[in-house]
Amino acid sequence: MSTPTLDKHSAALDAAENTAFEQITITLRVRRFNPEVSDEVTWVDYQLEMDPKERVLDALHKVKWEIDGSLTFRRSCAHGICGSDAMRINGRNRLACKTLLKDINPEKPITVEPIKGMTVLKDLVVDMDPFFQAFRDVMPFLITKGNEPTRERLQSAEDRARFDDTTKCILCAACTSSCPVFWNDGQYFGPAAIVNAHRFIFDSRDEGAEQRLEVLNDKEGVWRCRTTFNCTDACPRGIEVTKAIQEVKRALITRRF
Amino acid sequence: MQIHKYDTVIVGAGGAGMRAAIESTKRSRTAVLTKLYPTRSHTGAAQGGMAAALANVEEDNWEWHTFDTIKGGDYLVDQDAAEILAKEAIDAVLDLEKMGLPFNRTPQGRIDQRRFGGHTRNHGEAAVRRACYAADRTGHMILQTLYQNCVKEGVEFFNEFYVLDLLLTEVDGVKRTAGVVAYELATGEIHVFQAKAVVFASGGTGKFFKVTSNAHTLTGDGQAVAYRRGLPLEDMEFFQFHPTGIWRMGILLTEGARGEGGILRNKDGERFMEKYAPVMKDLASRDVVSRAIYTEIREGRGCGPEGDHVYLDLTHLPPEQLDAKLPDITEFARTYLGIEPYTDPVPIQPTAHYAMGGIPTNVEGEVLADNTTVVPGLYAAGEVACVSVHGANRLGTNSLLDINVFGRRAGIAAAEFASRNDFVELPEDPASLVVDQVESLRDATGNERVAEIRKALQETMDTNAMVFRTEQTLKQAVEDIAELKQRYNNVSVQDKGKRYNTDLLEAIELGNLLDLAEVLAVSALARKESRGGHYREDYPNRDDVNFMRHTMAYREVGEDGAESIRLDYKPVVQTRYQPMERKY
């Protein structure tokens, strides 16, 4: 019954099982801002001894726990599921808990700043309320007519697969805050809200697509998208955000979904 | 200080809190107070499934599910509650589907189901497909679906409001619920919420362990608040260690991986679970599998240079199956370990996962002040509560079920209580305890740091109160925690501000963890038997004569102000199942 797993050892597995703490010195350059103290933004460098396999979140924790307790950021699950710690790392939106130091060249200073286009409240914490308001505006819930069935609604595996990609959204705002249109126009719904509209428009059980499409046909709606693909690059869940937006645009024209 | 008035206040916006809110908002004016934005809650990290005997893919029924739950909990489960859980599971899953949850489907278009640990056909004959799932993102889908429906119902959230106290007012000699006190993270302002009914749904407390699947924010806030107000905590010694956490990091890799055919192997490549659980093998209950893993490691058959882990082997499964059924956990292996699970086995070790114990409630979700007395207007549901449907060891997929069944029940019961009863007067100076707590921490000048004490707490808990316990290790844990509590008195924070003071927040959370870790260790020390997730090497057998009873831990304050823990016990509710030897 036994399979000789030892024979399957790859170099990657050997590296993963290496217990030695590989120590490197990194510079974490963080954009600090606390209006309770000063209206000035400052960039502060922290020299840290880290293992390259550690996450940017670990580096932020090291600062907070050992150097300066006032450094403020949101985080919770620490493995890319809760969506709390989207931030701009070396100029690109990522989750701090899903970004390993070795993957972003730890030899140069690592810059960390809040996601753009939202009001900064303190350090890396931004005001998320407008973001969630845009989400609410697209009616992100199943809309059905008529009587409910006794058992579950039936849905074929193919129909279920149609909207699978957009069910993965964790509402971290990495996409919306990477969008140049959103930076210039805070009224724009932004990619995340459209992704969540897509999730329902293409769900075979849903009967609210027309209502949702009307919302997105608004001048601040889906037509503002200029397909720069920043959102797709930024999504930590690998959602093809731009493609989803294009599908919503097409549905608006063809009214087929 | 601001004062708000709501019929029903729900504390926490994970699965249980939002399921409760959907019900109570329809029936009463409801506020949900949550430390995190709702979609950040740790329900979203649950992966594998939600149990319900839908019998969509093979024969199954709720009675088998009830039996499995009771056996899985090593007969410490209250059997009336387990029966409700299993019966209402079916509607709970169907309700979620109707709310829009995108379950995986069978070829006939029904909700698909898969195997999971401890879930069997006909009382243990073989594994049964009972877990309803959406890839390995079931918790994420539940959290999103419930949040979406909260938006639909217009649920009123107070995001980033951290509840720090429960207000009880004595009326005619009976303690009644008057409200809660919350700290607004954005401003540092203190808010009193007067309420007729309060539902605690604030989640677990795993952060007192080092290797854990729990989020940084799971610090037992609700349990600690209730405990400090003199309410008991039930069965806190029972903590679940999930067999497959990513080695050293503790990140959860779902049991669904083994449900899909994944196999645990030691350094010799041996499928060792055959020795420990000849019938269920890798799908034995979690306590059994976690002990087996540590037995392999202790006996020198662990993997890696230090022999301190084993492998979860998925390499024999087709890549298409991994992509379709286990996309997230395979990505975790790639991201955090840099390995390819198509071809490499994944290094794993047991990870502190779930508190079976918590605030005692009856099956309506009403909180108990002792073995029988209900606290009028106070409810709890989800991981913060102990109904007890999980007994000494929870079955996988029963927690996503628990939050839906008992979240719903608590939401309805609380709103109905609120419609029948009037407000109770707030105690005089209702925020005083919280003001003192916050101000004294903010102004403290001691030389102890939160992070150092928390690290020391996590180390002693991992060393002394984990999968294997003895009198000696537990005494060590009690001693270490007492010393850390002394040090905590000298803790200070660097951030003295009001705006988003997460430094202060972490200090308060640490206080909660210390109190609850102490209750865990003291309760475990007194339980001189092995049952479910609580394994005493010095008492390796289950002892039904002396210990088939729930532990009830109370905080006592002496006349000199000294705190201590008083332990009492509560009988287990037994209906139709007689305790048997537990084999898988």
Short mmCIF file of N, CA and C in Angstrom, two decimals, chain A residues 67-139:
data_model
loop_
_atom_site.label_atom_id
_atom_site.label_comp_id
_atom_site.label_asym_id
_atom_site.label_seq_id
_atom_site.Cartn_x
_atom_site.Cartn_y
_atom_site.Cartn_z
N ILE A 67 9.23 47.47 17.36
CA ILE A 67 9.84 48.80 17.20
C ILE A 67 8.86 49.93 17.50
N ASP A 68 7.75 49.96 16.80
CA ASP A 68 6.81 51.07 16.97
C ASP A 68 5.36 50.57 16.95
N GLY A 69 4.80 50.47 18.14
CA GLY A 69 3.42 49.96 18.29
C GLY A 69 2.38 50.82 17.62
N SER A 70 2.73 52.04 17.25
CA SER A 70 1.72 52.91 16.67
C SER A 70 1.53 52.68 15.17
N LEU A 71 2.40 51.88 14.55
CA LEU A 71 2.20 51.58 13.12
C LEU A 71 0.86 50.83 12.98
N THR A 72 0.00 51.35 12.09
CA THR A 72 -1.37 50.85 12.07
C THR A 72 -1.75 50.32 10.70
N PHE A 73 -2.29 49.11 10.70
CA PHE A 73 -2.76 48.47 9.48
C PHE A 73 -3.84 47.47 9.87
N ARG A 74 -4.67 47.09 8.90
CA ARG A 74 -5.66 46.06 9.17
C ARG A 74 -5.11 44.71 8.74
N ARG A 75 -5.46 43.68 9.46
CA ARG A 75 -5.15 42.31 9.05
C ARG A 75 -6.00 41.39 9.91
N SER A 76 -6.26 40.19 9.36
CA SER A 76 -6.93 39.21 10.20
C SER A 76 -6.43 37.80 9.92
N CYS A 77 -6.88 37.19 8.82
CA CYS A 77 -6.61 35.75 8.64
C CYS A 77 -5.15 35.44 8.34
N ALA A 78 -4.46 36.37 7.70
CA ALA A 78 -3.03 36.22 7.37
C ALA A 78 -2.75 35.14 6.32
N HIS A 79 -3.75 34.69 5.58
CA HIS A 79 -3.44 33.80 4.46
C HIS A 79 -4.31 34.05 3.23
N GLY A 80 -4.67 35.31 3.03
CA GLY A 80 -5.24 35.67 1.74
C GLY A 80 -6.71 35.38 1.55
N ILE A 81 -7.46 35.25 2.64
CA ILE A 81 -8.87 34.88 2.53
C ILE A 81 -9.80 36.00 3.01
N CYS A 82 -9.37 36.78 4.00
CA CYS A 82 -10.30 37.73 4.61
C CYS A 82 -10.30 39.08 3.89
N GLY A 83 -9.22 39.40 3.17
CA GLY A 83 -9.19 40.63 2.39
C GLY A 83 -8.92 41.89 3.19
N SER A 84 -8.37 41.78 4.39
CA SER A 84 -8.14 42.97 5.23
C SER A 84 -6.92 43.78 4.81
N ASP A 85 -5.88 43.10 4.31
CA ASP A 85 -4.58 43.78 4.24
C ASP A 85 -4.12 44.08 2.81
N ALA A 86 -5.06 44.51 1.97
CA ALA A 86 -4.64 45.00 0.66
C ALA A 86 -3.86 46.29 0.86
N MET A 87 -2.70 46.38 0.24
CA MET A 87 -1.91 47.61 0.31
C MET A 87 -1.02 47.68 -0.92
N ARG A 88 -0.42 48.83 -1.08
CA ARG A 88 0.41 49.05 -2.27
C ARG A 88 1.84 48.75 -1.88
N ILE A 89 2.36 47.65 -2.44
CA ILE A 89 3.69 47.18 -2.08
C ILE A 89 4.57 47.31 -3.32
N ASN A 90 5.63 48.08 -3.20
CA ASN A 90 6.47 48.39 -4.38
C ASN A 90 5.62 48.86 -5.55
N GLY A 91 4.64 49.70 -5.26
CA GLY A 91 3.86 50.31 -6.32
C GLY A 91 2.77 49.45 -6.90
N ARG A 92 2.57 48.24 -6.35
CA ARG A 92 1.54 47.36 -6.89
C ARG A 92 0.62 46.89 -5.77
N ASN A 93 -0.66 46.81 -6.07
CA ASN A 93 -1.61 46.37 -5.04
C ASN A 93 -1.49 44.88 -4.79
N ARG A 94 -1.31 44.54 -3.50
CA ARG A 94 -1.22 43.13 -3.13
C ARG A 94 -1.75 42.98 -1.71
N LEU A 95 -1.95 41.71 -1.32
CA LEU A 95 -2.23 41.43 0.08
C LEU A 95 -0.89 41.23 0.78
N ALA A 96 -0.70 41.92 1.90
CA ALA A 96 0.58 41.80 2.62
C ALA A 96 0.82 40.38 3.11
N CYS A 97 -0.27 39.66 3.38
CA CYS A 97 -0.13 38.30 3.91
C CYS A 97 0.13 37.28 2.83
N LYS A 98 0.04 37.69 1.57
CA LYS A 98 0.21 36.74 0.48
C LYS A 98 1.45 37.07 -0.34
N THR A 99 2.22 38.05 0.15
CA THR A 99 3.40 38.49 -0.56
C THR A 99 4.64 38.11 0.24
N LEU A 100 5.39 37.16 -0.30
CA LEU A 100 6.61 36.73 0.38
C LEU A 100 7.75 37.67 0.03
N LEU A 101 8.62 37.92 1.01
CA LEU A 101 9.73 38.86 0.79
C LEU A 101 10.58 38.44 -0.40
N LYS A 102 10.82 37.14 -0.52
CA LYS A 102 11.72 36.68 -1.58
C LYS A 102 11.13 36.93 -2.97
N ASP A 103 9.82 37.11 -3.03
CA ASP A 103 9.18 37.31 -4.32
C ASP A 103 9.19 38.78 -4.78
N ILE A 104 9.70 39.67 -3.94
CA ILE A 104 9.70 41.09 -4.34
C ILE A 104 11.07 41.74 -4.19
N ASN A 105 12.09 40.99 -4.39
CA ASN A 105 13.46 41.50 -4.33
C ASN A 105 13.77 42.24 -3.02
N PRO A 106 14.09 41.49 -2.00
CA PRO A 106 14.34 42.11 -0.68
C PRO A 106 15.64 42.89 -0.61
N GLU A 107 16.38 42.92 -1.69
CA GLU A 107 17.65 43.65 -1.63
C GLU A 107 17.47 45.16 -1.74
N LYS A 108 16.36 45.56 -2.35
CA LYS A 108 16.05 46.98 -2.40
C LYS A 108 15.03 47.31 -1.33
N PRO A 109 14.92 48.59 -0.96
CA PRO A 109 13.88 48.94 0.03
C PRO A 109 12.50 48.52 -0.49
N ILE A 110 11.70 47.97 0.41
CA ILE A 110 10.34 47.56 0.06
C ILE A 110 9.40 48.68 0.50
N THR A 111 8.74 49.29 -0.47
CA THR A 111 7.84 50.39 -0.09
C THR A 111 6.44 49.87 0.17
N VAL A 112 5.85 50.37 1.22
CA VAL A 112 4.50 49.97 1.59
C VAL A 112 3.68 51.23 1.83
N GLU A 113 2.55 51.34 1.11
CA GLU A 113 1.69 52.51 1.29
C GLU A 113 0.23 52.07 1.16
N PRO A 114 -0.69 52.91 1.60
CA PRO A 114 -2.10 52.50 1.51
C PRO A 114 -2.56 52.40 0.07
N ILE A 115 -3.63 51.63 -0.17
CA ILE A 115 -4.22 51.56 -1.50
C ILE A 115 -4.72 52.95 -1.88
N LYS A 116 -4.66 53.23 -3.20
CA LYS A 116 -4.93 54.60 -3.68
C LYS A 116 -6.41 54.86 -3.94
N GLY A 117 -6.76 56.13 -3.95
CA GLY A 117 -8.11 56.53 -4.34
C GLY A 117 -9.10 56.50 -3.20
N MET A 118 -8.64 56.13 -2.03
CA MET A 118 -9.51 56.14 -0.86
C MET A 118 -8.89 57.04 0.21
N THR A 119 -9.75 57.58 1.07
CA THR A 119 -9.25 58.49 2.10
C THR A 119 -8.41 57.72 3.11
N VAL A 120 -7.18 58.19 3.33
CA VAL A 120 -6.33 57.54 4.32
C VAL A 120 -6.72 58.05 5.71
N LEU A 121 -6.98 57.12 6.62
CA LEU A 121 -7.39 57.50 7.97
C LEU A 121 -6.21 57.50 8.93
N LYS A 122 -5.32 56.53 8.75
CA LYS A 122 -4.11 56.48 9.57
C LYS A 122 -3.17 55.44 8.95
N ASP A 123 -1.94 55.80 8.74
CA ASP A 123 -0.94 54.88 8.16
C ASP A 123 -1.51 54.12 6.95
N LEU A 124 -1.71 52.80 7.12
CA LEU A 124 -2.15 52.00 5.97
C LEU A 124 -3.66 51.76 5.98
N VAL A 125 -4.35 52.38 6.92
CA VAL A 125 -5.80 52.18 7.05
C VAL A 125 -6.54 53.24 6.23
N VAL A 126 -7.41 52.76 5.32
CA VAL A 126 -8.20 53.69 4.52
C VAL A 126 -9.69 53.54 4.85
N ASP A 127 -10.46 54.54 4.44
CA ASP A 127 -11.91 54.51 4.66
C ASP A 127 -12.54 53.57 3.65
N MET A 128 -13.08 52.45 4.11
CA MET A 128 -13.65 51.44 3.22
C MET A 128 -15.14 51.66 2.97
N ASP A 129 -15.76 52.60 3.66
CA ASP A 129 -17.22 52.73 3.55
C ASP A 129 -17.71 53.02 2.12
N PRO A 130 -17.07 53.95 1.38
CA PRO A 130 -17.54 54.18 -0.01
C PRO A 130 -17.41 52.93 -0.87
N PHE A 131 -16.37 52.15 -0.62
CA PHE A 131 -16.17 50.91 -1.37
C PHE A 131 -17.34 49.95 -1.14
N PHE A 132 -17.70 49.77 0.12
CA PHE A 132 -18.81 48.86 0.42
C PHE A 132 -20.15 49.43 -0.04
N GLN A 133 -20.24 50.77 -0.10
CA GLN A 133 -21.47 51.37 -0.61
C GLN A 133 -21.66 51.04 -2.09
N ALA A 134 -20.57 51.10 -2.86
CA ALA A 134 -20.65 50.75 -4.29
C ALA A 134 -21.07 49.29 -4.45
N PHE A 135 -20.54 48.45 -3.59
CA PHE A 135 -20.93 47.02 -3.60
C PHE A 135 -22.44 46.90 -3.36
N ARG A 136 -22.94 47.60 -2.34
CA ARG A 136 -24.38 47.51 -2.02
C ARG A 136 -25.24 48.03 -3.18
N ASP A 137 -24.73 49.03 -3.90
CA ASP A 137 -25.52 49.66 -4.96
C ASP A 137 -25.84 48.73 -6.13
N VAL A 138 -25.06 47.68 -6.31
CA VAL A 138 -25.32 46.80 -7.47
C VAL A 138 -26.29 45.66 -7.12
N MET A 139 -26.92 45.75 -5.94
CA MET A 139 -27.85 44.70 -5.49
C MET A 139 -27.16 43.32 -5.51
#
